[in-house]
Amino acid sequence: MTRLPDPSVRPAGLADQFGRRARDLRVSVTDRCNLRCTYCMPAEGLPWMPKAEMLSDEEMLRIIGLFVRDGITQVRLTGGEPLLRRSLVELVAGIAALEPRPKIAMTTNGVGLERVAVGLKQAGLDRVNVSLDTIDSETFTQLTRRDRLADVEAGLKAASDAGLTPVKVNAVAMRGINDDSVADVLAWCLERGYELRFIEQMPLDAQHAWDRAQMISADEIRERLSQRWDLTPLPAADRGSAPAERFLVDGGPETVGIIASVSAPFCAACDRTRLTADGQVRNCLFSTTETDLRGPLREGATDDELLGLMRGEMWRKRRGHGIGDPDFVQPARPMSAIGG
Ligand code: SAM
């Protein structure tokens, strides 16, 4: 049995009561998005955060700098759609100038990436994950409520050409929508040298309409892919804190990942913490509480006071996300305002 640390003895840094430490910071740089994916946002009517509530670049960099000082080694920019933040290139350059320099990644829908991929690479972005659930243009338009598949494809190619590699593609499989074409998405990614990862759909939609019974599970995805390829699981020991279980495709070297966030949670190895665009720290995607940094920061808090708040939030991290628990409550913030 794993021995847990004595919760009355709180170690320094971004530690929690279950022996985990945050190394990976997800920063939502905006809640705005230019797609309206049906499983993430309503067609209309989700008000954007008022600008005054959003952290400026300077505020964001100060907080990220403190996180880095306290042990964060990877910063992932997300949103909303991170490319919609006008100062994104400058923000990336600011993060790249931090000491010690963290790895910098971004999760994006790829729309508009074609124009900025080189600039982002030069500013210090290391790699990207592009979300793409289907390669069928009609299904894409239905799913995202926007006809932008060609832009995403161009963005992916530009990312690869700019050296934002390995380029990863994230896909959510949904019953009756794109579940019968998961193998086509993998074939498409294999052809282009993108590393695909399927993610189970989670209860994070703005409509609160998620239904576990409807979810396409990791096992189901694996079964569907296995009808076309031999999938060999990579050793679990190689996985570390990575959420995806990876498989060699037909003996490799190409791989595909499956992230079983719901059916086989990986909370015990979670090394993540999150900062929202309006300056709240969240210790879990599914937190129903958060710690405000923006207020104290604007009222003149010292670095040590801010670090105390960040550490306190991490210390309160629960053992698991609890999606399967009878008392599970979906967070009030939708995924687009948390940062996926
Ligand atoms: N706009 C960017 C993008 O599309 O990648 C970043 C934000 S988006 C919220 C991040 C990821 O969350 C996307 O890959 C999206 O598919 C995923 N996502 C959104 N809602 C989800 C849900 N309910 N379950 C699982 N993944 C979800």
Short mmCIF file of N, CA and C in Angstrom, two decimals, residues 120-228:
data_model
loop_
_atom_site.label_atom_id
_atom_site.label_comp_id
_atom_site.label_asym_id
_atom_site.label_seq_id
_atom_site.Cartn_x
_atom_site.Cartn_y
_atom_site.Cartn_z
N LEU A 120 4.82 31.86 -33.37
CA LEU A 120 4.73 31.23 -32.05
C LEU A 120 5.97 30.38 -31.79
N LYS A 121 6.42 29.67 -32.82
CA LYS A 121 7.63 28.85 -32.67
C LYS A 121 8.81 29.75 -32.32
N GLN A 122 8.94 30.85 -33.05
CA GLN A 122 10.07 31.77 -32.80
C GLN A 122 9.99 32.38 -31.40
N ALA A 123 8.76 32.58 -30.92
CA ALA A 123 8.60 33.17 -29.58
C ALA A 123 8.94 32.17 -28.48
N GLY A 124 8.92 30.86 -28.81
CA GLY A 124 9.32 29.87 -27.80
C GLY A 124 8.32 28.75 -27.58
N LEU A 125 7.21 28.74 -28.35
CA LEU A 125 6.26 27.62 -28.20
C LEU A 125 6.95 26.34 -28.65
N ASP A 126 6.82 25.28 -27.85
CA ASP A 126 7.50 24.02 -28.21
C ASP A 126 6.62 23.11 -29.05
N ARG A 127 5.35 22.97 -28.68
CA ARG A 127 4.51 22.04 -29.45
C ARG A 127 3.02 22.33 -29.28
N VAL A 128 2.23 21.71 -30.12
CA VAL A 128 0.78 21.96 -30.07
C VAL A 128 -0.01 20.66 -30.06
N ASN A 129 -1.19 20.74 -29.47
CA ASN A 129 -2.22 19.71 -29.62
C ASN A 129 -3.37 20.40 -30.34
N VAL A 130 -3.80 19.83 -31.44
CA VAL A 130 -4.90 20.43 -32.19
C VAL A 130 -6.13 19.53 -32.02
N SER A 131 -7.24 20.14 -31.68
CA SER A 131 -8.46 19.35 -31.46
C SER A 131 -9.17 19.16 -32.79
N LEU A 132 -9.44 17.93 -33.12
CA LEU A 132 -10.12 17.62 -34.39
C LEU A 132 -10.86 16.30 -34.21
N ASP A 133 -12.18 16.37 -34.22
CA ASP A 133 -12.98 15.19 -33.90
C ASP A 133 -13.39 14.39 -35.13
N THR A 134 -13.27 15.02 -36.29
CA THR A 134 -13.71 14.33 -37.51
C THR A 134 -12.97 14.93 -38.71
N ILE A 135 -12.81 14.14 -39.75
CA ILE A 135 -12.19 14.68 -40.96
C ILE A 135 -13.23 14.77 -42.08
N ASP A 136 -14.49 14.55 -41.70
CA ASP A 136 -15.58 14.71 -42.66
C ASP A 136 -16.12 16.12 -42.53
N SER A 137 -16.12 16.85 -43.64
CA SER A 137 -16.40 18.27 -43.55
C SER A 137 -17.83 18.57 -43.09
N GLU A 138 -18.79 17.73 -43.50
CA GLU A 138 -20.18 17.96 -43.06
C GLU A 138 -20.32 17.72 -41.56
N THR A 139 -19.73 16.60 -41.11
CA THR A 139 -19.81 16.30 -39.67
C THR A 139 -19.09 17.38 -38.87
N PHE A 140 -17.96 17.85 -39.40
CA PHE A 140 -17.21 18.91 -38.71
C PHE A 140 -18.11 20.14 -38.52
N THR A 141 -18.80 20.51 -39.60
CA THR A 141 -19.64 21.72 -39.54
C THR A 141 -20.79 21.53 -38.56
N GLN A 142 -21.36 20.32 -38.53
CA GLN A 142 -22.46 20.06 -37.57
C GLN A 142 -21.94 20.12 -36.15
N LEU A 143 -20.79 19.50 -35.95
CA LEU A 143 -20.24 19.38 -34.60
C LEU A 143 -19.75 20.71 -34.02
N THR A 144 -19.11 21.49 -34.87
CA THR A 144 -18.50 22.75 -34.38
C THR A 144 -19.39 23.96 -34.67
N ARG A 145 -20.46 23.73 -35.42
CA ARG A 145 -21.40 24.78 -35.88
C ARG A 145 -20.67 25.83 -36.73
N ARG A 146 -19.54 25.47 -37.28
CA ARG A 146 -18.79 26.39 -38.16
C ARG A 146 -18.14 25.55 -39.26
N ASP A 147 -18.05 26.15 -40.48
CA ASP A 147 -17.51 25.42 -41.62
C ASP A 147 -16.01 25.74 -41.74
N ARG A 148 -15.18 25.20 -40.85
CA ARG A 148 -13.78 25.62 -40.79
C ARG A 148 -12.79 24.45 -40.90
N LEU A 149 -13.23 23.30 -41.38
CA LEU A 149 -12.31 22.16 -41.42
C LEU A 149 -11.04 22.47 -42.20
N ALA A 150 -11.18 23.18 -43.33
CA ALA A 150 -10.00 23.47 -44.16
C ALA A 150 -8.98 24.32 -43.37
N ASP A 151 -9.48 25.24 -42.53
CA ASP A 151 -8.57 26.06 -41.72
C ASP A 151 -7.80 25.21 -40.72
N VAL A 152 -8.50 24.23 -40.14
CA VAL A 152 -7.85 23.38 -39.14
C VAL A 152 -6.76 22.54 -39.83
N GLU A 153 -7.09 22.00 -41.00
CA GLU A 153 -6.11 21.20 -41.73
C GLU A 153 -4.88 22.04 -42.07
N ALA A 154 -5.12 23.29 -42.51
CA ALA A 154 -4.00 24.18 -42.86
C ALA A 154 -3.19 24.51 -41.61
N GLY A 155 -3.87 24.69 -40.48
CA GLY A 155 -3.20 24.99 -39.22
C GLY A 155 -2.31 23.84 -38.79
N LEU A 156 -2.82 22.63 -38.94
CA LEU A 156 -2.04 21.45 -38.56
C LEU A 156 -0.77 21.35 -39.41
N LYS A 157 -0.93 21.56 -40.70
CA LYS A 157 0.23 21.46 -41.60
C LYS A 157 1.26 22.54 -41.24
N ALA A 158 0.75 23.75 -40.99
CA ALA A 158 1.66 24.85 -40.66
C ALA A 158 2.42 24.56 -39.36
N ALA A 159 1.73 23.96 -38.39
CA ALA A 159 2.37 23.64 -37.11
C ALA A 159 3.49 22.64 -37.34
N SER A 160 3.20 21.65 -38.16
CA SER A 160 4.19 20.62 -38.45
C SER A 160 5.38 21.23 -39.19
N ASP A 161 5.11 22.06 -40.20
CA ASP A 161 6.18 22.71 -40.97
C ASP A 161 7.02 23.63 -40.09
N ALA A 162 6.38 24.26 -39.10
CA ALA A 162 7.10 25.21 -38.24
C ALA A 162 7.91 24.48 -37.15
N GLY A 163 7.73 23.16 -37.06
CA GLY A 163 8.51 22.40 -36.06
C GLY A 163 7.87 22.40 -34.68
N LEU A 164 6.56 22.65 -34.62
CA LEU A 164 5.86 22.58 -33.33
C LEU A 164 5.51 21.10 -33.08
N THR A 165 6.52 20.31 -32.95
CA THR A 165 6.35 18.86 -32.98
C THR A 165 6.73 18.21 -31.66
N PRO A 166 6.23 16.98 -31.38
CA PRO A 166 5.29 16.24 -32.20
C PRO A 166 3.92 16.91 -32.21
N VAL A 167 3.33 17.02 -33.42
CA VAL A 167 1.98 17.57 -33.51
C VAL A 167 1.01 16.49 -33.05
N LYS A 168 0.22 16.81 -32.04
CA LYS A 168 -0.76 15.84 -31.55
C LYS A 168 -2.15 16.30 -31.92
N VAL A 169 -3.01 15.35 -32.19
CA VAL A 169 -4.41 15.66 -32.49
C VAL A 169 -5.25 15.05 -31.37
N ASN A 170 -6.17 15.84 -30.82
CA ASN A 170 -7.09 15.35 -29.78
C ASN A 170 -8.47 15.17 -30.39
N ALA A 171 -9.07 14.03 -30.16
CA ALA A 171 -10.42 13.80 -30.69
C ALA A 171 -11.33 13.24 -29.61
N VAL A 172 -12.55 13.74 -29.57
CA VAL A 172 -13.57 13.20 -28.67
C VAL A 172 -14.54 12.41 -29.54
N ALA A 173 -14.79 11.17 -29.15
CA ALA A 173 -15.73 10.35 -29.94
C ALA A 173 -17.11 10.41 -29.31
N MET A 174 -18.12 10.65 -30.16
CA MET A 174 -19.49 10.77 -29.64
C MET A 174 -20.44 9.85 -30.38
N ARG A 175 -21.29 9.19 -29.61
CA ARG A 175 -22.19 8.19 -30.19
C ARG A 175 -23.14 8.82 -31.21
N GLY A 176 -23.19 8.17 -32.36
CA GLY A 176 -24.13 8.63 -33.38
C GLY A 176 -23.66 9.87 -34.12
N ILE A 177 -22.50 10.38 -33.75
CA ILE A 177 -22.01 11.61 -34.41
C ILE A 177 -20.73 11.32 -35.20
N ASN A 178 -19.71 10.83 -34.50
CA ASN A 178 -18.46 10.54 -35.21
C ASN A 178 -17.86 9.20 -34.78
N ASP A 179 -18.62 8.41 -34.00
CA ASP A 179 -18.04 7.18 -33.46
C ASP A 179 -17.78 6.13 -34.54
N ASP A 180 -18.50 6.20 -35.65
CA ASP A 180 -18.27 5.17 -36.68
C ASP A 180 -17.06 5.53 -37.56
N SER A 181 -16.44 6.68 -37.31
CA SER A 181 -15.31 7.04 -38.19
C SER A 181 -14.02 7.28 -37.41
N VAL A 182 -13.93 6.70 -36.20
CA VAL A 182 -12.69 6.91 -35.42
C VAL A 182 -11.48 6.33 -36.16
N ALA A 183 -11.69 5.22 -36.87
CA ALA A 183 -10.56 4.62 -37.59
C ALA A 183 -10.13 5.51 -38.76
N ASP A 184 -11.08 6.21 -39.37
CA ASP A 184 -10.72 7.12 -40.49
C ASP A 184 -9.86 8.27 -39.98
N VAL A 185 -10.18 8.76 -38.79
CA VAL A 185 -9.39 9.87 -38.23
C VAL A 185 -7.97 9.37 -37.95
N LEU A 186 -7.86 8.14 -37.43
CA LEU A 186 -6.51 7.62 -37.16
C LEU A 186 -5.74 7.43 -38.47
N ALA A 187 -6.38 6.87 -39.48
CA ALA A 187 -5.69 6.66 -40.77
C ALA A 187 -5.19 8.00 -41.32
N TRP A 188 -6.03 9.02 -41.22
CA TRP A 188 -5.70 10.37 -41.71
C TRP A 188 -4.48 10.91 -40.95
N CYS A 189 -4.47 10.74 -39.64
CA CYS A 189 -3.34 11.25 -38.83
C CYS A 189 -2.06 10.46 -39.11
N LEU A 190 -2.19 9.15 -39.27
CA LEU A 190 -1.00 8.33 -39.54
C LEU A 190 -0.35 8.77 -40.84
N GLU A 191 -1.18 9.02 -41.84
CA GLU A 191 -0.67 9.45 -43.15
C GLU A 191 0.13 10.75 -43.06
N ARG A 192 -0.27 11.62 -42.16
CA ARG A 192 0.35 12.96 -42.07
C ARG A 192 1.37 13.09 -40.94
N GLY A 193 1.57 12.02 -40.20
CA GLY A 193 2.57 12.07 -39.12
C GLY A 193 2.10 12.80 -37.87
N TYR A 194 0.76 12.88 -37.65
CA TYR A 194 0.24 13.48 -36.42
C TYR A 194 -0.07 12.35 -35.43
N GLU A 195 0.19 12.65 -34.14
CA GLU A 195 -0.06 11.62 -33.12
C GLU A 195 -1.46 11.83 -32.55
N LEU A 196 -2.33 10.86 -32.80
CA LEU A 196 -3.74 11.02 -32.40
C LEU A 196 -3.99 10.49 -30.99
N ARG A 197 -4.84 11.20 -30.26
CA ARG A 197 -5.27 10.74 -28.94
C ARG A 197 -6.78 10.95 -28.83
N PHE A 198 -7.47 9.86 -28.50
CA PHE A 198 -8.91 9.98 -28.27
C PHE A 198 -9.14 10.27 -26.79
N ILE A 199 -10.14 11.10 -26.52
CA ILE A 199 -10.46 11.47 -25.14
C ILE A 199 -11.92 11.12 -24.87
N GLU A 200 -12.17 10.45 -23.76
CA GLU A 200 -13.58 10.18 -23.42
C GLU A 200 -14.28 11.50 -23.11
N GLN A 201 -15.52 11.56 -23.54
CA GLN A 201 -16.29 12.79 -23.29
C GLN A 201 -16.57 12.92 -21.79
N MET A 202 -16.38 14.12 -21.26
CA MET A 202 -16.51 14.33 -19.81
C MET A 202 -17.69 15.26 -19.50
N PRO A 203 -18.18 15.19 -18.26
CA PRO A 203 -19.31 16.06 -17.89
C PRO A 203 -18.85 17.50 -17.66
N LEU A 204 -18.56 18.19 -18.74
CA LEU A 204 -18.07 19.56 -18.65
C LEU A 204 -18.74 20.47 -19.65
N ASP A 205 -19.85 20.01 -20.23
CA ASP A 205 -20.53 20.82 -21.24
C ASP A 205 -21.34 21.94 -20.58
N ALA A 206 -21.44 23.05 -21.30
CA ALA A 206 -22.17 24.20 -20.76
C ALA A 206 -23.65 23.87 -20.55
N GLN A 207 -24.16 22.90 -21.31
CA GLN A 207 -25.59 22.57 -21.24
C GLN A 207 -25.90 21.59 -20.11
N HIS A 208 -24.87 21.01 -19.50
CA HIS A 208 -25.04 19.99 -18.46
C HIS A 208 -25.89 18.82 -18.98
N ALA A 209 -25.58 18.39 -20.20
CA ALA A 209 -26.40 17.35 -20.82
C ALA A 209 -25.64 16.03 -20.96
N TRP A 210 -24.45 15.94 -20.38
CA TRP A 210 -23.62 14.74 -20.50
C TRP A 210 -24.35 13.53 -19.93
N ASP A 211 -24.22 12.39 -20.60
CA ASP A 211 -24.89 11.18 -20.14
C ASP A 211 -23.89 10.04 -20.26
N ARG A 212 -23.51 9.50 -19.11
CA ARG A 212 -22.47 8.47 -19.10
C ARG A 212 -22.84 7.29 -20.00
N ALA A 213 -24.11 6.95 -20.03
CA ALA A 213 -24.55 5.80 -20.83
C ALA A 213 -24.29 6.01 -22.31
N GLN A 214 -24.25 7.27 -22.72
CA GLN A 214 -24.04 7.59 -24.13
C GLN A 214 -22.55 7.70 -24.49
N MET A 215 -21.71 7.76 -23.45
CA MET A 215 -20.28 8.02 -23.69
C MET A 215 -19.62 6.86 -24.43
N ILE A 216 -18.78 7.19 -25.40
CA ILE A 216 -17.98 6.14 -26.07
C ILE A 216 -16.76 5.92 -25.18
N SER A 217 -16.67 4.71 -24.64
CA SER A 217 -15.61 4.45 -23.66
C SER A 217 -14.28 4.15 -24.37
N ALA A 218 -13.21 4.24 -23.59
CA ALA A 218 -11.88 3.92 -24.11
C ALA A 218 -11.86 2.51 -24.70
N ASP A 219 -12.53 1.56 -24.01
CA ASP A 219 -12.55 0.17 -24.50
C ASP A 219 -13.22 0.09 -25.87
N GLU A 220 -14.28 0.87 -26.02
CA GLU A 220 -15.01 0.85 -27.29
C GLU A 220 -14.13 1.43 -28.42
N ILE A 221 -13.41 2.48 -28.11
CA ILE A 221 -12.53 3.09 -29.13
C ILE A 221 -11.46 2.07 -29.53
N ARG A 222 -10.88 1.44 -28.52
CA ARG A 222 -9.82 0.47 -28.79
C ARG A 222 -10.34 -0.67 -29.67
N GLU A 223 -11.55 -1.13 -29.34
CA GLU A 223 -12.17 -2.22 -30.10
C GLU A 223 -12.35 -1.81 -31.57
N ARG A 224 -12.85 -0.60 -31.76
CA ARG A 224 -13.09 -0.12 -33.14
C ARG A 224 -11.79 0.00 -33.91
N LEU A 225 -10.74 0.51 -33.27
CA LEU A 225 -9.46 0.67 -33.96
C LEU A 225 -8.84 -0.69 -34.25
N SER A 226 -9.08 -1.63 -33.32
CA SER A 226 -8.47 -2.96 -33.47
C SER A 226 -9.04 -3.72 -34.65
N GLN A 227 -10.19 -3.27 -35.15
CA GLN A 227 -10.74 -3.93 -36.34
C GLN A 227 -9.88 -3.63 -37.56
N ARG A 228 -9.08 -2.54 -37.51
CA ARG A 228 -8.25 -2.19 -38.67
C ARG A 228 -6.75 -2.36 -38.42
#
